[in-house]
Amino acid sequence: MPSNQLKTMQLLHNYINGAFVPPQAGQYLDNYNPATGQVFSQLPASDADDVEAAIAAAEAAFPAWSMTAPETRHDILRAIADGILRNLDRLAAAESMDSGKTITTARTIDIPRAALNFKFFATALMHFGSESYYLPGEAMSYTLRQPLGVVACIAPWNLPLYLFTWKIAPALAAGNCVVGKPSEVTPLTAAILGEICTEAGLPAGVLNIVHGLGPVAGAAMVKHPKVKAISFTGSTRAGAEIARIAAPMFKKMSLELGGKNPNLIFADCDYDKMLETTVRSSFNNQGQICLCGSRIYVERPLYERFKTDFIARVKALKVGNPSDPNSNLGAVVSKMHFDKVMACIELAQEEGGVLLCGGHALQLPGENAAGWFIAPTIIEGLPLHCRTNQEEIFGPVVTLHAFDTEEEAILQANGTNYGLSATLWTNDLARTQRITSALQAGIVWVNTWMLRDLRTPFGGVKNSGVGREGGWEVLRFFTETKNVTFGL
Ligand code: NAD
């Protein structure tokens, strides 16, 4: 709840026009450490006035930034990447404390990837080109790709700095100025990013970070006529709300939304690699990765063996204090999310699901006694069309199923309204080709999971979103295409 009773705890500010400023109305939100259940900082509960100031700063910075030589833009983005890596320990500790993810995950996945996002788009902008077409003796056409102006980047809590920078870096690389909003649940590393950008020499106003609630600060960005494009990652519900407002204003939108990803395992797969990877793809970051496989389908001859081994491996996972390098899972992100995941587990049982392991909250000792920890949970015996197998849970919960034929596996995999990613385990080449072409998903992994090459297109189909991020796709999204033809 907004509150203006500020005590001694860490107070975050908005980053507008290169300076850290308090919210104009003086209202703040509490920020919780999920591993202790305690408030440890407060963030601005910004409103439309703060967003207005950020957009004005971005607009003023745009002419100079959009005309800045690519080499200079490259150098600044590289310097931001270097600054992130110099602050690796500090950022990883902040990310872990803010989100409940293990320090190991933050140190080895989230923060290095945030640095890589800047490094990758720093070099990409130096090579970004466009097409030309020649009609001999008649005409010459060429395509300009010009930056849009002010764009909004709105990010979720599950991979806070990783996903925030995945949007900001290409937007800046393409010559835009950004108003960004991190999740109100995980604001800390975005605040540190502001410091790093200033140190790296990013001119004032090129990146502005406004904290606050989605329906207030986020909505003010979405509906502002000067914001020309919105890159949003979050829930399908909020994505639909954003599209409802932005579509009639004809804004460009890239919407990266929820998922209910299937994992198809055939008996001919490389068993040990599949088992180890499936444990990770189910429970990494407490199952709070949009790419986690939450519905596991196993070919019947392998089913009992997999079930026994999978349960044993999952039971051996250590749910613990996120700052302990030996913890495999930390806390889920918030009390609200904890309650939601626990309600989903209850619903699964009401729907006839059988708990194979987990299914309960965990109370850890000491300072973590009031933290939001859930035992990794495996559920068996549920049909495709129950709510548990149709709705996104986004927690440490997976369902297990056996299948007999390839056709049945494809029907099950495609049988939800989502279509973000899918994982296939088989060594049969012809089958791989058949299934990968039949799967309704934007991203398909075969015999691996979450292996990301930043040049590849990233995004979902159906209710998992529209548009693609990554590589040239996102640089095209963040630019307007203009064709010029002149007669010869
Ligand atoms: P969320 O939709 O609640 O919030 C995401 C962001 O949008 C936050 O910054 C929030 O403040 C803001 N927001 C919320 N309502 C808004 C509105 N009306 N206008 C403008 N901004 C608004 O999502 P979340 O709970 O933070 O994140 C979890 C969801 O994100 C899951 O559904 C997950 O699948 C999805 N996700 C998708 C991907 C992907 O790449 N497809 C990646 C990560 C997470």
XYZ file of C-alpha atoms and ligand atoms in Angstrom:
532
model
C 0.000 0.000 0.000
C 1.235 3.562 -0.678
C 2.596 5.122 2.466
C 4.475 8.277 3.281
C 5.813 7.063 6.603
C 9.445 6.813 5.592
C 11.823 5.399 8.163
C 15.464 4.490 7.976
C 15.217 1.755 5.384
C 16.568 2.138 1.868
C 14.546 4.618 -0.130
C 14.573 4.310 -3.919
C 14.075 7.194 -6.300
C 13.051 7.625 -9.897
C 15.845 8.211 -12.409
C 14.710 11.107 -14.578
C 16.882 13.298 -16.806
C 20.032 11.754 -15.328
C 19.128 12.542 -11.710
C 17.583 10.571 -8.865
C 14.364 12.302 -7.853
C 11.575 11.519 -5.402
C 8.026 10.997 -6.693
C 6.231 14.328 -7.044
C 3.323 13.308 -4.821
C 5.682 11.911 -2.152
C 3.996 8.503 -2.082
C 5.947 5.252 -1.641
C 5.343 1.499 -1.812
C 6.813 -1.116 0.509
C 9.319 -3.536 -0.956
C 9.554 -6.997 0.657
C 12.361 -9.502 0.949
C 10.529 -12.747 0.020
C 12.975 -14.866 2.015
C 12.140 -13.101 5.284
C 8.700 -11.636 4.603
C 10.049 -8.283 5.856
C 9.928 -4.841 4.249
C 13.492 -3.732 3.525
C 13.081 -0.795 1.170
C 10.520 1.553 -0.297
C 10.018 2.623 -3.882
C 8.220 5.549 -5.464
C 4.496 5.060 -6.055
C 4.841 7.258 -9.134
C 1.873 8.689 -10.954
C 1.120 10.369 -14.291
C 3.033 13.530 -13.276
C 6.267 11.581 -12.753
C 5.730 9.782 -16.052
C 5.108 13.149 -17.749
C 8.446 14.451 -16.441
C 10.237 11.323 -17.646
C 8.681 11.557 -21.102
C 9.577 15.259 -21.351
C 13.206 14.436 -20.490
C 13.269 11.623 -23.043
C 11.739 13.828 -25.711
C 14.312 16.564 -25.100
C 17.192 14.065 -25.279
C 15.964 12.371 -28.455
C 17.255 14.688 -31.206
C 20.862 14.500 -30.011
C 20.787 10.779 -29.118
C 19.183 9.755 -32.405
C 21.931 11.634 -34.293
C 24.778 10.284 -32.137
C 27.302 8.369 -34.212
C 26.877 4.581 -33.981
C 30.432 4.225 -32.677
C 29.721 6.562 -29.775
C 26.487 4.770 -28.958
C 28.390 1.488 -29.103
C 31.024 2.785 -26.662
C 28.417 3.951 -24.156
C 26.418 0.713 -24.275
C 29.648 -1.292 -23.875
C 30.562 0.877 -20.900
C 27.161 0.080 -19.337
C 27.842 -3.646 -19.878
C 31.224 -3.266 -18.193
C 29.644 -1.299 -15.339
C 27.111 -4.088 -14.750
C 29.916 -6.645 -14.539
C 31.962 -4.440 -12.203
C 28.883 -4.366 -9.943
C 28.185 -8.101 -10.303
C 28.295 -8.902 -6.582
C 26.226 -5.910 -5.560
C 23.622 -6.455 -8.282
C 23.388 -10.200 -7.620
C 22.873 -9.625 -3.891
C 20.200 -7.006 -4.637
C 18.415 -9.247 -7.143
C 18.423 -12.188 -4.768
C 17.140 -10.132 -1.836
C 14.470 -8.466 -3.954
C 13.091 -11.526 -5.727
C 13.875 -14.520 -3.484
C 15.947 -16.179 -6.232
C 19.116 -17.918 -5.151
C 22.308 -15.909 -5.143
C 23.778 -18.524 -7.467
C 21.042 -17.940 -10.051
C 21.423 -14.165 -9.776
C 25.235 -14.337 -10.034
C 25.463 -16.857 -12.855
C 22.345 -16.155 -14.914
C 20.532 -12.865 -14.278
C 23.312 -10.317 -13.935
C 25.765 -11.711 -16.524
C 22.886 -11.808 -19.008
C 21.978 -8.172 -18.248
C 25.572 -7.218 -19.120
C 25.458 -9.378 -22.245
C 22.257 -7.653 -23.396
C 24.132 -4.340 -23.557
C 27.259 -5.902 -25.047
C 25.235 -7.710 -27.701
C 23.227 -4.686 -28.859
C 26.270 -2.403 -28.672
C 27.871 -4.485 -31.400
C 24.584 -5.172 -33.231
C 23.966 -1.467 -33.793
C 27.314 -1.183 -35.588
C 26.132 -3.776 -38.135
C 22.456 -2.886 -38.483
C 21.685 -2.267 -42.149
C 18.722 -1.974 -44.453
C 17.713 -3.049 -47.946
C 18.048 -1.374 -51.314
C 16.384 -2.352 -54.614
C 17.524 -1.375 -58.072
C 15.369 -1.316 -61.222
C 17.980 -0.952 -64.019
C 17.686 2.387 -65.757
C 14.402 3.158 -63.995
C 14.530 3.538 -60.224
C 16.522 3.039 -57.081
C 14.777 2.355 -53.760
C 16.267 2.139 -50.323
C 14.790 1.567 -46.903
C 15.536 3.806 -43.965
C 15.119 2.452 -40.438
C 14.774 5.461 -38.214
C 14.381 5.509 -34.439
C 10.830 6.034 -33.209
C 11.385 8.680 -30.525
C 10.239 7.961 -26.970
C 9.469 4.310 -26.243
C 8.245 2.511 -23.114
C 9.888 -0.625 -21.711
C 7.826 -2.403 -19.028
C 9.272 -5.464 -17.306
C 8.125 -8.223 -14.897
C 9.583 -9.487 -11.607
C 10.812 -12.944 -12.488
C 14.048 -11.967 -14.258
C 14.159 -8.320 -13.206
C 17.367 -6.792 -14.595
C 17.754 -9.519 -17.243
C 14.429 -8.682 -18.926
C 14.470 -4.925 -18.266
C 17.812 -4.617 -20.076
C 16.700 -7.033 -22.819
C 14.310 -4.249 -23.846
C 16.269 -1.119 -22.928
C 19.515 -2.114 -24.673
C 18.039 -2.572 -28.172
C 15.767 0.465 -27.760
C 18.800 2.662 -27.013
C 20.938 0.932 -29.639
C 18.360 1.827 -32.294
C 18.556 5.496 -31.269
C 15.410 5.836 -29.158
C 15.013 7.413 -25.745
C 13.365 5.244 -23.110
C 10.929 5.548 -20.248
C 11.238 2.286 -18.377
C 9.290 0.717 -15.555
C 10.586 -2.278 -13.632
C 8.142 -4.389 -11.668
C 7.024 -2.789 -8.408
C 7.834 -6.137 -6.789
C 11.538 -6.046 -7.786
C 12.733 -2.448 -8.268
C 16.216 -2.629 -6.753
C 18.547 -3.542 -9.608
C 16.809 -1.082 -11.961
C 17.667 1.668 -9.487
C 21.323 0.609 -9.534
C 21.226 0.519 -13.352
C 20.548 4.275 -13.330
C 23.811 4.871 -11.463
C 25.722 2.648 -13.863
C 24.297 4.441 -16.913
C 25.337 7.837 -15.583
C 28.861 6.561 -14.860
C 29.035 5.069 -18.350
C 28.348 8.471 -19.898
C 24.774 7.954 -21.076
C 23.467 11.490 -21.675
C 20.757 12.734 -19.314
C 17.223 11.905 -20.411
C 18.154 9.083 -22.799
C 17.034 6.502 -20.235
C 14.487 7.353 -17.553
C 13.316 4.861 -14.937
C 9.989 5.420 -13.224
C 8.938 3.107 -10.397
C 5.383 2.337 -9.417
C 2.260 0.280 -9.914
C 1.378 -1.105 -13.349
C -2.171 0.270 -13.542
C -0.902 3.737 -12.476
C 2.664 4.448 -13.659
C 2.671 1.726 -16.352
C -0.743 2.741 -17.689
C 0.336 6.417 -17.827
C 3.200 5.392 -20.161
C 0.949 3.235 -22.309
C -1.678 5.905 -22.889
C 0.701 8.851 -23.369
C 0.511 10.094 -26.986
C 4.264 10.833 -27.107
C 5.171 7.195 -26.405
C 5.470 5.640 -29.848
C 6.081 1.999 -28.970
C 5.618 -0.307 -26.006
C 7.780 -3.286 -25.275
C 6.035 -5.224 -22.530
C 6.824 -8.505 -20.806
C 4.370 -9.774 -18.219
C 1.032 -11.478 -17.785
C -1.423 -12.138 -20.602
C -4.021 -10.215 -18.574
C -1.954 -7.004 -18.424
C -0.850 -7.484 -22.044
C -4.492 -7.515 -23.150
C -5.179 -4.364 -21.117
C -2.190 -2.598 -22.715
C -3.282 -3.658 -26.208
C -6.817 -2.368 -25.526
C -5.426 1.103 -24.826
C -2.500 1.257 -27.257
C -4.027 -0.417 -30.333
C -6.541 2.381 -31.118
C -3.622 4.835 -30.793
C -1.768 2.777 -33.451
C 1.324 2.330 -31.305
C 3.835 -0.366 -32.073
C 3.624 -3.143 -29.493
C 5.782 -6.100 -28.614
C 3.938 -8.226 -26.050
C 5.780 -11.105 -24.390
C 3.187 -12.852 -22.231
C 2.428 -15.975 -20.215
C 2.981 -19.621 -21.027
C 1.991 -23.195 -20.200
C 4.886 -24.928 -21.859
C 4.884 -28.640 -22.722
C 7.880 -30.910 -22.382
C 7.677 -33.970 -24.682
C 9.949 -36.865 -23.740
C 10.349 -39.865 -26.048
C 11.813 -43.182 -24.945
C 14.755 -42.911 -27.383
C 16.142 -39.735 -25.791
C 19.506 -39.297 -24.082
C 18.077 -40.211 -20.683
C 20.616 -38.749 -18.266
C 20.824 -35.399 -20.024
C 17.027 -35.267 -20.304
C 16.525 -36.046 -16.609
C 19.040 -33.473 -15.383
C 17.668 -30.813 -17.732
C 14.030 -31.578 -16.912
C 14.684 -30.995 -13.210
C 16.090 -27.561 -14.144
C 13.410 -26.729 -16.709
C 10.753 -27.508 -14.114
C 12.122 -25.792 -11.011
C 14.794 -23.265 -11.957
C 14.026 -19.933 -10.257
C 11.202 -21.726 -8.359
C 9.471 -22.418 -11.689
C 9.104 -18.669 -12.198
C 10.596 -18.516 -15.688
C 8.201 -18.008 -18.567
C 10.129 -20.771 -20.383
C 9.841 -23.435 -17.664
C 8.115 -26.612 -18.843
C 5.096 -27.049 -16.595
C 3.397 -29.977 -18.365
C 5.632 -33.027 -18.764
C 4.541 -35.700 -21.274
C 6.504 -38.974 -21.270
C 6.235 -41.836 -23.763
C 4.629 -44.734 -21.921
C 7.531 -47.260 -22.073
C 9.713 -44.710 -20.229
C 7.045 -43.343 -17.907
C 7.564 -45.371 -14.704
C 11.357 -45.140 -14.852
C 11.215 -41.398 -15.414
C 8.628 -40.905 -12.688
C 10.725 -42.745 -10.090
C 13.977 -40.976 -10.984
C 12.369 -37.558 -11.366
C 10.694 -37.746 -7.958
C 13.982 -38.823 -6.350
C 15.901 -35.946 -7.967
C 13.256 -33.382 -7.065
C 13.063 -34.571 -3.468
C 16.823 -34.054 -3.214
C 16.597 -30.379 -4.210
C 17.444 -28.054 -1.365
C 14.960 -25.257 -0.766
C 16.826 -22.796 1.406
C 17.999 -19.317 2.237
C 18.606 -17.693 -1.183
C 21.926 -16.266 0.012
C 23.233 -19.803 0.718
C 25.208 -20.920 -2.373
C 24.053 -24.498 -1.678
C 20.352 -23.700 -2.038
C 18.789 -25.006 -5.255
C 15.518 -23.130 -4.795
C 14.794 -19.910 -2.928
C 11.522 -18.198 -2.053
C 8.679 -17.331 -4.424
C 8.489 -13.643 -5.139
C 5.679 -12.312 -2.946
C 2.990 -13.205 -0.445
C 0.388 -12.676 -3.152
C 2.176 -15.064 -5.495
C 2.734 -17.578 -2.673
C -1.036 -17.584 -1.966
C -1.784 -17.979 -5.671
C 0.556 -20.960 -6.101
C -0.753 -22.645 -2.936
C -4.339 -22.169 -4.194
C -3.340 -23.755 -7.521
C -1.967 -26.805 -5.686
C -5.215 -27.114 -3.760
C -7.241 -26.781 -6.951
C -5.153 -29.490 -8.621
C -6.098 -31.896 -5.821
C -9.776 -30.919 -6.042
C -9.559 -31.670 -9.771
C -8.361 -35.209 -8.965
C -4.610 -34.709 -9.164
C -2.359 -36.932 -7.049
C 0.615 -35.341 -5.329
C 3.810 -37.291 -6.061
C 5.972 -34.930 -4.043
C 5.818 -31.481 -2.459
C 2.433 -29.792 -2.410
C 3.069 -27.810 0.747
C 4.677 -24.663 2.061
C 8.006 -24.944 3.877
C 8.912 -23.152 7.041
C 12.631 -22.466 7.204
C 14.473 -21.719 10.427
C 15.744 -18.412 11.789
C 15.445 -15.246 9.750
C 13.637 -17.166 7.004
C 10.795 -18.361 9.248
C 8.324 -15.896 7.723
C 9.605 -16.297 4.140
C 7.504 -17.572 1.234
C 8.933 -21.012 0.438
C 7.131 -23.818 -1.398
C 8.333 -27.410 -1.799
C 8.828 -28.379 -5.475
C 5.629 -30.149 -6.446
C 4.843 -32.913 -8.950
C 1.230 -33.813 -9.714
C -0.067 -36.815 -11.647
C -3.412 -37.950 -13.008
C -4.944 -34.774 -14.407
C -6.687 -34.450 -17.788
C -5.617 -31.860 -20.351
C -8.691 -29.688 -20.047
C -8.693 -29.124 -16.288
C -7.730 -25.671 -15.019
C -4.427 -26.924 -13.617
C -3.290 -27.916 -17.104
C -4.756 -24.860 -18.843
C -3.882 -21.916 -16.593
C -0.414 -20.557 -15.905
C 0.757 -21.278 -12.335
C 4.267 -19.783 -12.644
C 5.603 -21.556 -9.575
C 7.401 -24.770 -8.543
C 4.596 -27.035 -9.792
C 4.570 -29.474 -12.721
C 2.120 -32.091 -13.942
C 3.167 -35.503 -15.243
C 1.453 -37.493 -18.031
C 2.055 -40.599 -20.139
C 1.358 -40.727 -23.880
C 1.257 -43.558 -26.416
C 1.570 -41.971 -29.854
C 3.246 -39.007 -31.479
C -0.157 -37.638 -32.550
C -1.386 -37.761 -28.962
C 1.757 -35.965 -27.740
C 1.237 -33.160 -30.264
C -2.457 -32.816 -29.389
C -1.629 -32.541 -25.696
C 1.228 -30.099 -26.291
C -0.933 -27.812 -28.429
C -4.036 -28.153 -26.267
C -3.870 -24.838 -24.390
C -4.427 -21.208 -25.316
C -0.732 -20.490 -24.773
C 2.166 -21.001 -27.171
C 5.424 -19.627 -25.803
C 7.930 -22.484 -25.816
C 8.115 -26.268 -26.009
C 10.866 -28.782 -25.338
C 11.311 -32.056 -27.206
C 13.532 -34.961 -26.173
C 14.206 -37.533 -28.912
C 17.030 -38.775 -31.095
C 14.780 -39.568 -34.057
C 15.518 -37.000 -36.750
C 12.364 -37.500 -38.848
C 10.193 -37.297 -35.738
C 12.011 -34.140 -34.666
C 11.160 -32.501 -37.957
C 7.509 -33.587 -37.825
C 6.947 -32.465 -34.258
C 8.857 -29.175 -34.368
C 6.816 -28.120 -37.394
C 3.511 -29.154 -35.732
C 4.109 -27.509 -32.343
C 2.233 -24.258 -31.735
C 5.023 -22.330 -30.014
C 7.341 -19.446 -30.794
C 10.397 -21.214 -29.376
C 11.165 -24.936 -29.583
C 14.122 -26.611 -27.910
C 15.265 -30.070 -28.973
C 17.465 -31.991 -26.517
C 18.272 -28.833 -24.572
C 16.475 -26.087 -22.652
C 16.847 -22.335 -22.276
C 19.887 -22.241 -24.468
C 19.662 -18.687 -25.727
C 21.504 -17.307 -28.743
C 20.641 -13.605 -28.636
C 20.570 -13.421 -32.445
C 17.516 -15.703 -32.598
C 13.902 -14.424 -32.578
C 12.200 -14.686 -29.202
C 8.456 -14.591 -28.564
C 5.237 -16.559 -28.421
C 2.097 -17.392 -30.392
C -1.574 -17.544 -29.311
C -2.083 -15.962 -25.859
C 1.680 -15.905 -25.253
C 2.031 -12.688 -27.183
C 2.687 -10.877 -30.425
C 5.958 -9.706 -31.899
C 9.488 -10.992 -31.592
C 12.447 -9.744 -29.614
C 16.115 -10.565 -30.140
C 18.604 -10.006 -32.947
C 17.540 -7.920 -35.939
C 13.853 -8.478 -35.130
C 13.938 -6.181 -32.136
C 16.017 -3.520 -33.875
C 13.367 -3.497 -36.593
C 10.664 -3.228 -33.919
C 12.364 -0.219 -32.366
C 12.693 1.587 -35.719
C 10.215 2.949 -38.259
C 10.626 1.708 -41.793
C 10.598 4.335 -44.503
C 11.017 3.471 -48.148
C 12.556 6.020 -50.501
C 12.332 5.552 -54.277
C 13.862 7.849 -56.797
C 13.611 7.673 -60.545
C 16.772 7.392 -62.582
P 2.349 -8.359 -14.656
O 1.615 -8.380 -15.952
O 1.579 -8.301 -13.424
O 3.362 -7.129 -14.604
C 4.401 -6.947 -15.556
C 4.767 -5.482 -15.592
O 3.677 -4.756 -16.154
C 5.025 -4.849 -14.224
O 6.028 -3.880 -14.341
C 3.686 -4.211 -13.913
O 3.789 -3.138 -13.016
C 3.253 -3.735 -15.281
N 1.805 -3.598 -15.477
C 0.812 -4.311 -14.902
N -0.381 -3.866 -15.335
C -0.140 -2.869 -16.213
C -0.966 -2.019 -16.995
N -2.284 -2.110 -16.954
N -0.382 -1.097 -17.787
C 0.965 -1.001 -17.843
N 1.801 -1.767 -17.114
C 1.249 -2.704 -16.316
O 3.310 -9.637 -14.707
P 4.265 -10.163 -13.549
O 3.409 -10.830 -12.528
O 5.207 -9.099 -13.155
O 5.140 -11.263 -14.317
C 4.762 -12.588 -14.468
C 4.179 -12.822 -15.843
O 5.135 -12.452 -16.833
C 3.874 -14.273 -16.112
O 2.626 -14.363 -16.761
C 4.989 -14.725 -17.041
O 4.669 -15.796 -17.895
C 5.214 -13.474 -17.818
N 6.531 -13.476 -18.439
C 6.609 -13.643 -19.798
C 7.848 -13.683 -20.425
C 7.962 -13.822 -21.911
O 9.053 -13.618 -22.432
N 6.898 -14.168 -22.636
C 9.005 -13.534 -19.657
C 8.892 -13.373 -18.271
C 7.639 -13.340 -17.676
